[in-house]
mmCIF file of C-alpha atoms in Angstrom:
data_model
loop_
_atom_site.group_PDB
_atom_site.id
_atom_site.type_symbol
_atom_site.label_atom_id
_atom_site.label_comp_id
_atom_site.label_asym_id
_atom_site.label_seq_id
_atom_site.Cartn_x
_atom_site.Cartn_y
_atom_site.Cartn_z
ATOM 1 C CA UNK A 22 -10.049 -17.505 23.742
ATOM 2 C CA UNK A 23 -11.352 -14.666 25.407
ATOM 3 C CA UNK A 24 -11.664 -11.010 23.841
ATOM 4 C CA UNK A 25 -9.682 -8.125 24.265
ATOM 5 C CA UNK A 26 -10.518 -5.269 26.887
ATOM 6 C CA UNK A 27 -9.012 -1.850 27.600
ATOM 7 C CA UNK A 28 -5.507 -0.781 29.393
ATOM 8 C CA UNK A 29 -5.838 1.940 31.973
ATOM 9 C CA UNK A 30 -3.284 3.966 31.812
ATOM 10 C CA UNK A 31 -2.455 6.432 34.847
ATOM 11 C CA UNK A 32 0.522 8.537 34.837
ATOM 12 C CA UNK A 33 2.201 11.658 36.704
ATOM 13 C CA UNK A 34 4.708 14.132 35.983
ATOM 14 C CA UNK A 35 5.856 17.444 37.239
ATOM 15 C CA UNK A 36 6.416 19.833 34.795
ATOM 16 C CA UNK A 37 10.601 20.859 35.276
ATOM 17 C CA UNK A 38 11.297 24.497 35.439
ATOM 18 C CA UNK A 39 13.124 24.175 32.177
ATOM 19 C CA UNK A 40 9.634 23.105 30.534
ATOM 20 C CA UNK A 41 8.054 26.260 32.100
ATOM 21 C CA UNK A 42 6.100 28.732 29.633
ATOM 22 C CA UNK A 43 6.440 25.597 26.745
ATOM 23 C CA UNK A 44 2.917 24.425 25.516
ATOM 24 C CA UNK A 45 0.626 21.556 26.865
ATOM 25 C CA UNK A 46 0.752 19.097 24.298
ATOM 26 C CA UNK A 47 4.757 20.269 23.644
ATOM 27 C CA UNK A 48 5.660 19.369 27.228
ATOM 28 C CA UNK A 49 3.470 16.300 27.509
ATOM 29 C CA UNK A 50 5.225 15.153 24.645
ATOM 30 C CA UNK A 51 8.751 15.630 26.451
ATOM 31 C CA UNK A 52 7.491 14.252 29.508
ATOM 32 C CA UNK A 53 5.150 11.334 28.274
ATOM 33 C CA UNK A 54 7.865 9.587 24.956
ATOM 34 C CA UNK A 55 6.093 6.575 25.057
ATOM 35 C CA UNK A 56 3.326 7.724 23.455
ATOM 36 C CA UNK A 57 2.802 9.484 20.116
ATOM 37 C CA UNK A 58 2.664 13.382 20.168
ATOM 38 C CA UNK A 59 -1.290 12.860 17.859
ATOM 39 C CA UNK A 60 -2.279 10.553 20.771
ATOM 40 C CA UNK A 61 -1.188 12.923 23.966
ATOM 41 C CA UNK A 62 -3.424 15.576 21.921
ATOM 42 C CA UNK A 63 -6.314 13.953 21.275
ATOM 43 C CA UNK A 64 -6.087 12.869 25.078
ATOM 44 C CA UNK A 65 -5.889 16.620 26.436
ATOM 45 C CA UNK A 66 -9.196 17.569 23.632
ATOM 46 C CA UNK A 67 -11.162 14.337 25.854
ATOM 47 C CA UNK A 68 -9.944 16.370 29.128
ATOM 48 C CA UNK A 69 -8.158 12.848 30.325
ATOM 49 C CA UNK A 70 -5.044 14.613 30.374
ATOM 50 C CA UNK A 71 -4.987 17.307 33.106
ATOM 51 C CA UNK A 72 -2.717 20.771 34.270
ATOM 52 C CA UNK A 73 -2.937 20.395 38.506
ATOM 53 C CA UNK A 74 -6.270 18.994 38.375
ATOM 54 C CA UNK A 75 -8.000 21.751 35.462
ATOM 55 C CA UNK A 76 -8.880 20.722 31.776
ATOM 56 C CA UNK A 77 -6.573 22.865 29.337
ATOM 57 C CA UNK A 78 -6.217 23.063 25.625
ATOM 58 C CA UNK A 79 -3.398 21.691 23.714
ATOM 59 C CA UNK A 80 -1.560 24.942 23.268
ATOM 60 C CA UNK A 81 -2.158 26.552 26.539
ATOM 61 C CA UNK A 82 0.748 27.466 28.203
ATOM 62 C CA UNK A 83 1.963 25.610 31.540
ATOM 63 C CA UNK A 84 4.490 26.715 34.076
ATOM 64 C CA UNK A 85 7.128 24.919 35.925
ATOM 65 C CA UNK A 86 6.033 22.732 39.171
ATOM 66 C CA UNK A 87 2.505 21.700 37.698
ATOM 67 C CA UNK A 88 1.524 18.318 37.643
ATOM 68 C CA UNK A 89 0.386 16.898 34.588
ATOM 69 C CA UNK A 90 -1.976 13.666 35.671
ATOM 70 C CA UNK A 91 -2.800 11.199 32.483
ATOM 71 C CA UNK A 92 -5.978 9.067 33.374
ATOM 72 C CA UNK A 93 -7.284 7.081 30.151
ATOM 73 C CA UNK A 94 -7.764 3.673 28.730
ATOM 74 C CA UNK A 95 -6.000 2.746 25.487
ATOM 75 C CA UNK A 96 -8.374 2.922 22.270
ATOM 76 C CA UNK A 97 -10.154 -0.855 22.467
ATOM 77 C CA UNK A 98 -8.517 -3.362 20.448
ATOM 78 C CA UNK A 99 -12.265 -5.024 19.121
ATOM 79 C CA UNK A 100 -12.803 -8.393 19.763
ATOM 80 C CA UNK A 101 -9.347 -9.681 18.987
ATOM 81 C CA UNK A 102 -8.642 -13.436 19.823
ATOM 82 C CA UNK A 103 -5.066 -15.252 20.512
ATOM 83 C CA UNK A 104 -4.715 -18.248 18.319
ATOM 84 C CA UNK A 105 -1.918 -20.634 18.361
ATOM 85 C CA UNK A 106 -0.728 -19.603 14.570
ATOM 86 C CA UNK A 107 3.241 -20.433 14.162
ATOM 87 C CA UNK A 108 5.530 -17.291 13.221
ATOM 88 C CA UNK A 109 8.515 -17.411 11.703
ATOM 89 C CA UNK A 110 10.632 -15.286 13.967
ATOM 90 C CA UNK A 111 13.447 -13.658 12.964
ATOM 91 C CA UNK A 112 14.924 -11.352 15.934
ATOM 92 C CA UNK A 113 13.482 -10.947 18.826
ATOM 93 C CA UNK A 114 13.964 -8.619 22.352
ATOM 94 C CA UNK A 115 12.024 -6.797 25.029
ATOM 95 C CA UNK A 116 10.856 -4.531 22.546
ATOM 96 C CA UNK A 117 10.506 -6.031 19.276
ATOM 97 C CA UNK A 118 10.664 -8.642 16.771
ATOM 98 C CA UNK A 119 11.173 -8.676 12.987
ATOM 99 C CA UNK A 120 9.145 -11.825 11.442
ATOM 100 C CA UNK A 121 9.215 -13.338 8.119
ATOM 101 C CA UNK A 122 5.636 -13.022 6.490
ATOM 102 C CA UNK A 123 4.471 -16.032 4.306
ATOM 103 C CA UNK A 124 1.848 -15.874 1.739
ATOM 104 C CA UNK A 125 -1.248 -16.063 2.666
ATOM 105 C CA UNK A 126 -1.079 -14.963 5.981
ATOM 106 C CA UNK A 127 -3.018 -11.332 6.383
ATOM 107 C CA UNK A 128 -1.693 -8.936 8.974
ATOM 108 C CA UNK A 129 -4.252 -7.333 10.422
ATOM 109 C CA UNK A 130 -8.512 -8.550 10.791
ATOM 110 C CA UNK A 131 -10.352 -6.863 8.488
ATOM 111 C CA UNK A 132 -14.313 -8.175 6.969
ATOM 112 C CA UNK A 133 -13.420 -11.303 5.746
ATOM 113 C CA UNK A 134 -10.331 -11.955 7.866
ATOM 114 C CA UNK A 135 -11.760 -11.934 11.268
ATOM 115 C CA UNK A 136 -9.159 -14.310 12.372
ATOM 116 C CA UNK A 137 -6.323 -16.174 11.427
ATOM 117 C CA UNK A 138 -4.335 -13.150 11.181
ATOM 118 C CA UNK A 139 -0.573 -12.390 12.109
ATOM 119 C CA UNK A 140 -2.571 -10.167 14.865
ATOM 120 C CA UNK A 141 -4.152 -12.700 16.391
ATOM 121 C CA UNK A 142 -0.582 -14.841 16.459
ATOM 122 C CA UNK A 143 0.758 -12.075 17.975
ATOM 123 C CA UNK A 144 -1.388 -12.025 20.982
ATOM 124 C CA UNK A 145 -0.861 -15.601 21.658
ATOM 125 C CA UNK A 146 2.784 -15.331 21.239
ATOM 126 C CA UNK A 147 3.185 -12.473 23.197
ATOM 127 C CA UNK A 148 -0.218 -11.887 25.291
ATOM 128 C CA UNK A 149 1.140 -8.407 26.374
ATOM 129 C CA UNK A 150 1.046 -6.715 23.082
ATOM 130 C CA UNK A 151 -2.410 -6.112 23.768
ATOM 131 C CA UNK A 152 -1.386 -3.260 25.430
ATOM 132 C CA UNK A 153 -0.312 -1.721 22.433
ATOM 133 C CA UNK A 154 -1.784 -0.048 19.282
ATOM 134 C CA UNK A 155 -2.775 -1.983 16.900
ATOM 135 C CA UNK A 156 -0.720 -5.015 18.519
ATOM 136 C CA UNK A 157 2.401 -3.376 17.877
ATOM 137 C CA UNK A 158 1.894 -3.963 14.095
ATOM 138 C CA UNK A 159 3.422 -0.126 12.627
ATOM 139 C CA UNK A 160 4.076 -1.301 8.968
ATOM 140 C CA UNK A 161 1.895 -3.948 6.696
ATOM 141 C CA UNK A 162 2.826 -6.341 3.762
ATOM 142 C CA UNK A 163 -0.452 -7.533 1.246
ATOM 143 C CA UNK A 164 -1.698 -11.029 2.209
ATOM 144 C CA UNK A 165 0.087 -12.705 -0.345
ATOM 145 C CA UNK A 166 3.419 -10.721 0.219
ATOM 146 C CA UNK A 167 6.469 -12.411 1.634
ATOM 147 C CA UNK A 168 9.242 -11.179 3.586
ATOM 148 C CA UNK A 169 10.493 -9.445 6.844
ATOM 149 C CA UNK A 170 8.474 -6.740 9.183
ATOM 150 C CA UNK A 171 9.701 -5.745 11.917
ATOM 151 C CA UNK A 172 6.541 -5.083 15.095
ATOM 152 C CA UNK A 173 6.672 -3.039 18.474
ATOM 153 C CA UNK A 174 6.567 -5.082 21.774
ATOM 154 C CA UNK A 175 6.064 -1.886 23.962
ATOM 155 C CA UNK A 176 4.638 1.900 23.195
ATOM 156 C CA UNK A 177 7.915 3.251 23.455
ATOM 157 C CA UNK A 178 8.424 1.122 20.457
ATOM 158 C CA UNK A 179 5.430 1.848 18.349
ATOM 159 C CA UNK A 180 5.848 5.149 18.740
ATOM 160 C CA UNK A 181 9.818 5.192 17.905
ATOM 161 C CA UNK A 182 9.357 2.771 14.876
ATOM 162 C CA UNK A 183 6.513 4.984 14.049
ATOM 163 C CA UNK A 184 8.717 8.274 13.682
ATOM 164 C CA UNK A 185 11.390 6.162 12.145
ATOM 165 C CA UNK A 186 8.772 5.265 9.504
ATOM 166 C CA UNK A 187 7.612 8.999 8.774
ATOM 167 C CA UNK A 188 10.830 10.481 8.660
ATOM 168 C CA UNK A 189 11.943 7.596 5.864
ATOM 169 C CA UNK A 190 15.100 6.379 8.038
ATOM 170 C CA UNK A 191 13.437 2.696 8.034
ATOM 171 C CA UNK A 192 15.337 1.100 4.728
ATOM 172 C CA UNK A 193 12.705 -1.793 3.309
ATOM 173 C CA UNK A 194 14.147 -3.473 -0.175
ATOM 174 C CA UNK A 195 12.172 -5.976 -2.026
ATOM 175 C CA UNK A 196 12.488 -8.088 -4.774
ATOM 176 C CA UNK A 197 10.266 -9.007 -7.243
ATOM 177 C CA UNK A 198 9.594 -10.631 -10.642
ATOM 178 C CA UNK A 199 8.113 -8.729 -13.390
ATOM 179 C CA UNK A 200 6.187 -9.115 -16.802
ATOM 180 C CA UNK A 201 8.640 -7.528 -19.351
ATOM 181 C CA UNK A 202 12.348 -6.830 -19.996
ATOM 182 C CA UNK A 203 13.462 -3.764 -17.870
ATOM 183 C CA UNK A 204 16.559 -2.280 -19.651
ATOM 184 C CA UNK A 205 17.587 -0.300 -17.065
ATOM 185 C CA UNK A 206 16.763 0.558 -13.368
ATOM 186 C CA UNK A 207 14.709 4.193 -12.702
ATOM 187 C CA UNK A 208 12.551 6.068 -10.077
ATOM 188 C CA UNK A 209 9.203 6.287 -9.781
ATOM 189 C CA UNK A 210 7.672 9.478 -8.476
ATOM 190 C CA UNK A 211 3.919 9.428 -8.677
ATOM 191 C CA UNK A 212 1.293 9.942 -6.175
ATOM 192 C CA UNK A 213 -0.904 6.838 -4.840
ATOM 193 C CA UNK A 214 -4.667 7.211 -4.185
ATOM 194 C CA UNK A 215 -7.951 5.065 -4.406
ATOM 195 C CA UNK A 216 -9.501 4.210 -7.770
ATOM 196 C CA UNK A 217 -12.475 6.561 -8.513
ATOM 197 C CA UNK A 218 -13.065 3.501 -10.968
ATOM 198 C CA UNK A 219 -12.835 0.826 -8.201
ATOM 199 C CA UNK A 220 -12.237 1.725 -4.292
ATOM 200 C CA UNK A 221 -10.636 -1.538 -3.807
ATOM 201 C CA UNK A 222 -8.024 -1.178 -6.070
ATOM 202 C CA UNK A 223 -5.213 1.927 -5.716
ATOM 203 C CA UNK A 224 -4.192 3.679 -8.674
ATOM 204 C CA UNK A 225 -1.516 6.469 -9.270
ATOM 205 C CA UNK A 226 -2.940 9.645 -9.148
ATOM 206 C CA UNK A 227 -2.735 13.190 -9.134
ATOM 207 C CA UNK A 228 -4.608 13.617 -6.031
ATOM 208 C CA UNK A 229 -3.291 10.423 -3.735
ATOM 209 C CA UNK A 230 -0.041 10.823 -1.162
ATOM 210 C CA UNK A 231 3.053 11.376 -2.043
ATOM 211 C CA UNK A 232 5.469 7.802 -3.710
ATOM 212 C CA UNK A 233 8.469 7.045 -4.726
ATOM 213 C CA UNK A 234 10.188 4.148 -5.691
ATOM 214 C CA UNK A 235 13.611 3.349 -6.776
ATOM 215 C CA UNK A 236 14.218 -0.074 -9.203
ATOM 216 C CA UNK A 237 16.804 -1.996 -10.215
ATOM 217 C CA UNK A 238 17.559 -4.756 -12.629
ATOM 218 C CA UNK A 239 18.775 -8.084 -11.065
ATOM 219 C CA UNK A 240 18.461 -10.281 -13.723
ATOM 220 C CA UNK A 241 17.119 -10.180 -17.614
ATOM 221 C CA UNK A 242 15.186 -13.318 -18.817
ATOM 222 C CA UNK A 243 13.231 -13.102 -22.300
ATOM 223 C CA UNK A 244 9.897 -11.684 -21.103
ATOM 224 C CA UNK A 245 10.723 -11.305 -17.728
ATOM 225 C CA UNK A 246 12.819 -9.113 -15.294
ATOM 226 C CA UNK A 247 13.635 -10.474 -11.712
ATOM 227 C CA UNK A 248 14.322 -6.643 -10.470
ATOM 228 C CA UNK A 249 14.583 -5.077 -6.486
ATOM 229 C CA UNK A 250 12.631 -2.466 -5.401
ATOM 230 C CA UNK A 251 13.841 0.348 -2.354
ATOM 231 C CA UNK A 252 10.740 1.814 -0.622
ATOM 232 C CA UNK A 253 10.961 5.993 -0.113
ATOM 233 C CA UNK A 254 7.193 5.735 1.167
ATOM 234 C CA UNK A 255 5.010 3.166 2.426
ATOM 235 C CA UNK A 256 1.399 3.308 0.221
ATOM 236 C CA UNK A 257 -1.137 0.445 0.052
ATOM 237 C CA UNK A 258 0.045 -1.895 -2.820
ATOM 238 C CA UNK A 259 2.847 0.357 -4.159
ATOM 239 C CA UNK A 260 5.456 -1.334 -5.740
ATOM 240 C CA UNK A 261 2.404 -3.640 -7.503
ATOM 241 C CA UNK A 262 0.954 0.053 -8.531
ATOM 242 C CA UNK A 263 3.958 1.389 -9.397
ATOM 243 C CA UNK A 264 5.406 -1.017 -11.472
ATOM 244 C CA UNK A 265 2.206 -1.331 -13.619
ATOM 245 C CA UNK A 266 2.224 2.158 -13.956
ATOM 246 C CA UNK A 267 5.643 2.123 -15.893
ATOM 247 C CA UNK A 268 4.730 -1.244 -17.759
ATOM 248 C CA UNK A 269 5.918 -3.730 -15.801
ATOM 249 C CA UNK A 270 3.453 -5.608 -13.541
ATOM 250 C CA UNK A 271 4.327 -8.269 -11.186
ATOM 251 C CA UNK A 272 4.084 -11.585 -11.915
ATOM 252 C CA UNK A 273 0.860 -13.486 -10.823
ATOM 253 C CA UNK A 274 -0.861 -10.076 -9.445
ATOM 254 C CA UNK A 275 -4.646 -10.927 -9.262
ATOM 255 C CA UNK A 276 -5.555 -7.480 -9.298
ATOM 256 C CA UNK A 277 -2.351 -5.171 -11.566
ATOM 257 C CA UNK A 278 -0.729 -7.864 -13.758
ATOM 258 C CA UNK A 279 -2.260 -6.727 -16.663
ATOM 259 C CA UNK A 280 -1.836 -8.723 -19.838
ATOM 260 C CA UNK A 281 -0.359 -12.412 -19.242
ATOM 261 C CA UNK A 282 2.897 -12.981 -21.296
ATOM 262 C CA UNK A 283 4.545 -16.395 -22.247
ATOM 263 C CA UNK A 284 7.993 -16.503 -24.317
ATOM 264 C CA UNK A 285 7.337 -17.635 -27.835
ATOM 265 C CA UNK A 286 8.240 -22.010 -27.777
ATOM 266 C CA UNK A 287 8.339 -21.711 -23.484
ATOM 267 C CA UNK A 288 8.154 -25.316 -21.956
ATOM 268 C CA UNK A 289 5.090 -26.475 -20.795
ATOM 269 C CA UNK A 290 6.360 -26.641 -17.411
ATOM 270 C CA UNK A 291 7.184 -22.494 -17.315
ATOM 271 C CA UNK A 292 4.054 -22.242 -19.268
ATOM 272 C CA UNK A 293 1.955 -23.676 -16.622
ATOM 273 C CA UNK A 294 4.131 -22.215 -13.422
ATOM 274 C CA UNK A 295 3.623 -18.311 -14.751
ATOM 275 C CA UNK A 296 -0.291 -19.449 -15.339
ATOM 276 C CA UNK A 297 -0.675 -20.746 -12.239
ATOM 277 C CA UNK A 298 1.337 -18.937 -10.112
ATOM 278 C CA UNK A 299 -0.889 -18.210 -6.973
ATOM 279 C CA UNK A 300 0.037 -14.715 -5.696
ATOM 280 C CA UNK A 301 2.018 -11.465 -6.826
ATOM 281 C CA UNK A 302 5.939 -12.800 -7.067
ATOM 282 C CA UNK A 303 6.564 -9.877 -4.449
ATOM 283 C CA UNK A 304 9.401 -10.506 -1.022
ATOM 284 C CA UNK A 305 10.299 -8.256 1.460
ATOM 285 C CA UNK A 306 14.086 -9.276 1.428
ATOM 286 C CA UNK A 307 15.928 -6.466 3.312
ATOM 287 C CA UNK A 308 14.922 -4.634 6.383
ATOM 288 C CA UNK A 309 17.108 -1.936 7.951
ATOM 289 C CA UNK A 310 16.396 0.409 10.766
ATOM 290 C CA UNK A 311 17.978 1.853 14.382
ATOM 291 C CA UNK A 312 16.713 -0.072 17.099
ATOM 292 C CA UNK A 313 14.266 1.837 18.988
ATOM 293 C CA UNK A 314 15.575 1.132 21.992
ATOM 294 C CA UNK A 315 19.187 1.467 22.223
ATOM 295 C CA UNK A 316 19.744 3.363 18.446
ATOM 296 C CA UNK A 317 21.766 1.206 16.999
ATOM 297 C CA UNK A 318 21.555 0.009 13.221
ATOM 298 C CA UNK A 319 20.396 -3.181 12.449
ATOM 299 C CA UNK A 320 19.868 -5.297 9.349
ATOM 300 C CA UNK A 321 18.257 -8.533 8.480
ATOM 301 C CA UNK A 322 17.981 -10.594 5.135
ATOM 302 C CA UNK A 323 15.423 -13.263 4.041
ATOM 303 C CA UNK A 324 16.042 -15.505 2.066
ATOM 304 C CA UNK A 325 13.476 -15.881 -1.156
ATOM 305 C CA UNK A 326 10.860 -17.969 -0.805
ATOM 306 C CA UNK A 327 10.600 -21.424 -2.704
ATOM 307 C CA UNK A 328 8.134 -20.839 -5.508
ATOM 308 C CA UNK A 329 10.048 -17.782 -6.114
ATOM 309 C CA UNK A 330 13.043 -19.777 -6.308
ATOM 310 C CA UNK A 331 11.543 -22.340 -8.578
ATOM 311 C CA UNK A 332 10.175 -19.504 -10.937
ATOM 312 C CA UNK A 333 13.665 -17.906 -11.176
ATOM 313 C CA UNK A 334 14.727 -21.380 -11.806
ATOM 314 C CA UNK A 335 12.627 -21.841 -14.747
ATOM 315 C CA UNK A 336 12.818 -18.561 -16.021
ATOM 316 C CA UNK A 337 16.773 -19.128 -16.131
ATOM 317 C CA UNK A 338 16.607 -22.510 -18.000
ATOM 318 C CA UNK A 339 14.258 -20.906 -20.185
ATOM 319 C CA UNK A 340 16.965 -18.075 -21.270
ATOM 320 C CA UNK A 341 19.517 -20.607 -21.682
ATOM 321 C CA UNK A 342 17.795 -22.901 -23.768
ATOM 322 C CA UNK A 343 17.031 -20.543 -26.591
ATOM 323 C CA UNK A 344 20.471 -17.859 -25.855
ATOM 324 C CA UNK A 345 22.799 -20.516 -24.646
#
């Protein structure tokens, strides 16, 4: 396991006549797709991206038959390892794959999580994803979050799924079990920031980014709400803030479940699953989005995950026992 280094990157292009009297970082954008508009800029600021040999700004003009010449190494990738961690692949081409997330498994090294990471996986299942971003990785779920992500193989990818992302065409639906009886499905519009209280936690407020989620009810039990979830935006922990901050926080969330609840007379076995549960009953169960590549729509489903099941289970013979 060695670590990661650089990727040189050397490209040419001559500027077509049509391109002529455009700006720099407008036409390198045209000319260079692969990578991100942010990153082409930030490469013609460090003077690695040059107009027939001269260092330009950004918005200076160019003319037709110059020759753009990229020379720059990709942003290092730290001290990243390949480890032999098995991935539950879903779809997979020459320019993605969509994988199904278990608990417990967090997506990107962070202090703490230096390894054992769906990162590190990543680079041992496909060793050339080093030569992306980030590994490809454009979207995360929490540690303890289940379900389907889709990652970019190639730039062209990243930077596609990226702009897919932004402009809110990728559909993500999950499902999730709450504390409380929802008695009808809503939307949640409110901003997402860091706690002034505590900076590891998020919290809704009035100056954090933009949110918005959409719920529904799936099924009613008698302190409980098994309920799915649409994703407008993509903030840290926002469907665990969200649905705390309109009273209904997910079952077995270590850090927004609020107050535990247990129907009056439960069994001892439903008692003891919602005490113990071991993670936020949260799953990524639909991903939708155009293929980067080629444009065309594609969908996947997971199925839910088995303690989920077996909570749903209980929660169901619980209803019955005392409506039924």
């Amino acid at each position: 396991m060695s670590p990661i280094n650089k990727q040189t990157i050397e490209l040419n292009a001559e500027v077509p006549t049509d391109m002529g009297g455009q700006r720099l970082d407008q036409v390198a954008a045209q000319l260079f797709a692969e990578h991100s508009r942010s990153r082409l800029t930030a490469w013609i600021k460090d003077g690695l991206l040059t107009v027939d040999g001269a260092v330009v700004r950004p918005r200076d003009i160019v003319h037709g038959g110059s020759l753009l010449a990229l020379r720059a190494e990709q942003e290092a990738q730290g001290e990243w390892v390949a480890q032999d961690i098995p991935l539950d692949i879903v779809y997979e081409d020459d320019h993605m794959l969509v994988i199904n997330k278990p608990a417990g498994l967090v997506v990107h090294p962070a202090v703490g999580h230096a390894d054992g990471t769906l990162l590190n996986a990543l680079l041992y299942h496909i060793p050339d994803i080093v030569n992306v971003p980030r590994c490809g990785i454009v979207h995360r779920l929490d540690k303890d979050t289940t379900g389907l992500m889709v990652v970019a193989k190639t730039i062209e990818a990243q930077t596609r799924l990226v702009d897919q992302l932004q402009k809110r065409t990728v559909s993500r639906i999950y499902e999730c079990i709450v504390i409380g009886v929802i008695t009808a499905g809503g939307k949640i519009d409110a901003p997402i920031g860091r706690s002034a209280a505590q900076r590891q936690r998020m919290a809704v407020s009035d100056g954090g980014k933009p949110a918005v989620s959409h719920y529904r009810v799936l099924e009613r039990f008698r302190s409980h709400t098994h309920s799915r979830v649409k994703l407008e935006t993509g903030r840290t922990h926002q469907i665990r803030v969200h649905m705390s901050h309109v009273g209904y926080p997910l079952v077995g969330d270590p850090v927004y479940g609020g107050r535990f609840r247990i129907p009056p007379a439960a069994s001892q076995t439903m008692v003891q699953t919602l005490k113990e549960f071991p993670r936020q009953a949260l799953h990524a169960r639909f991903l939708e989005l155009d293929h980067p590549v080629t444009g065309q729509r594609m969908k996947w489903q997971s199925p839910l995950p088995d303690d989920f099941v077996w909570l749903l289970t209980l929660l169901r013979q619980d209803r019955e026992a005392f409506i039924g």
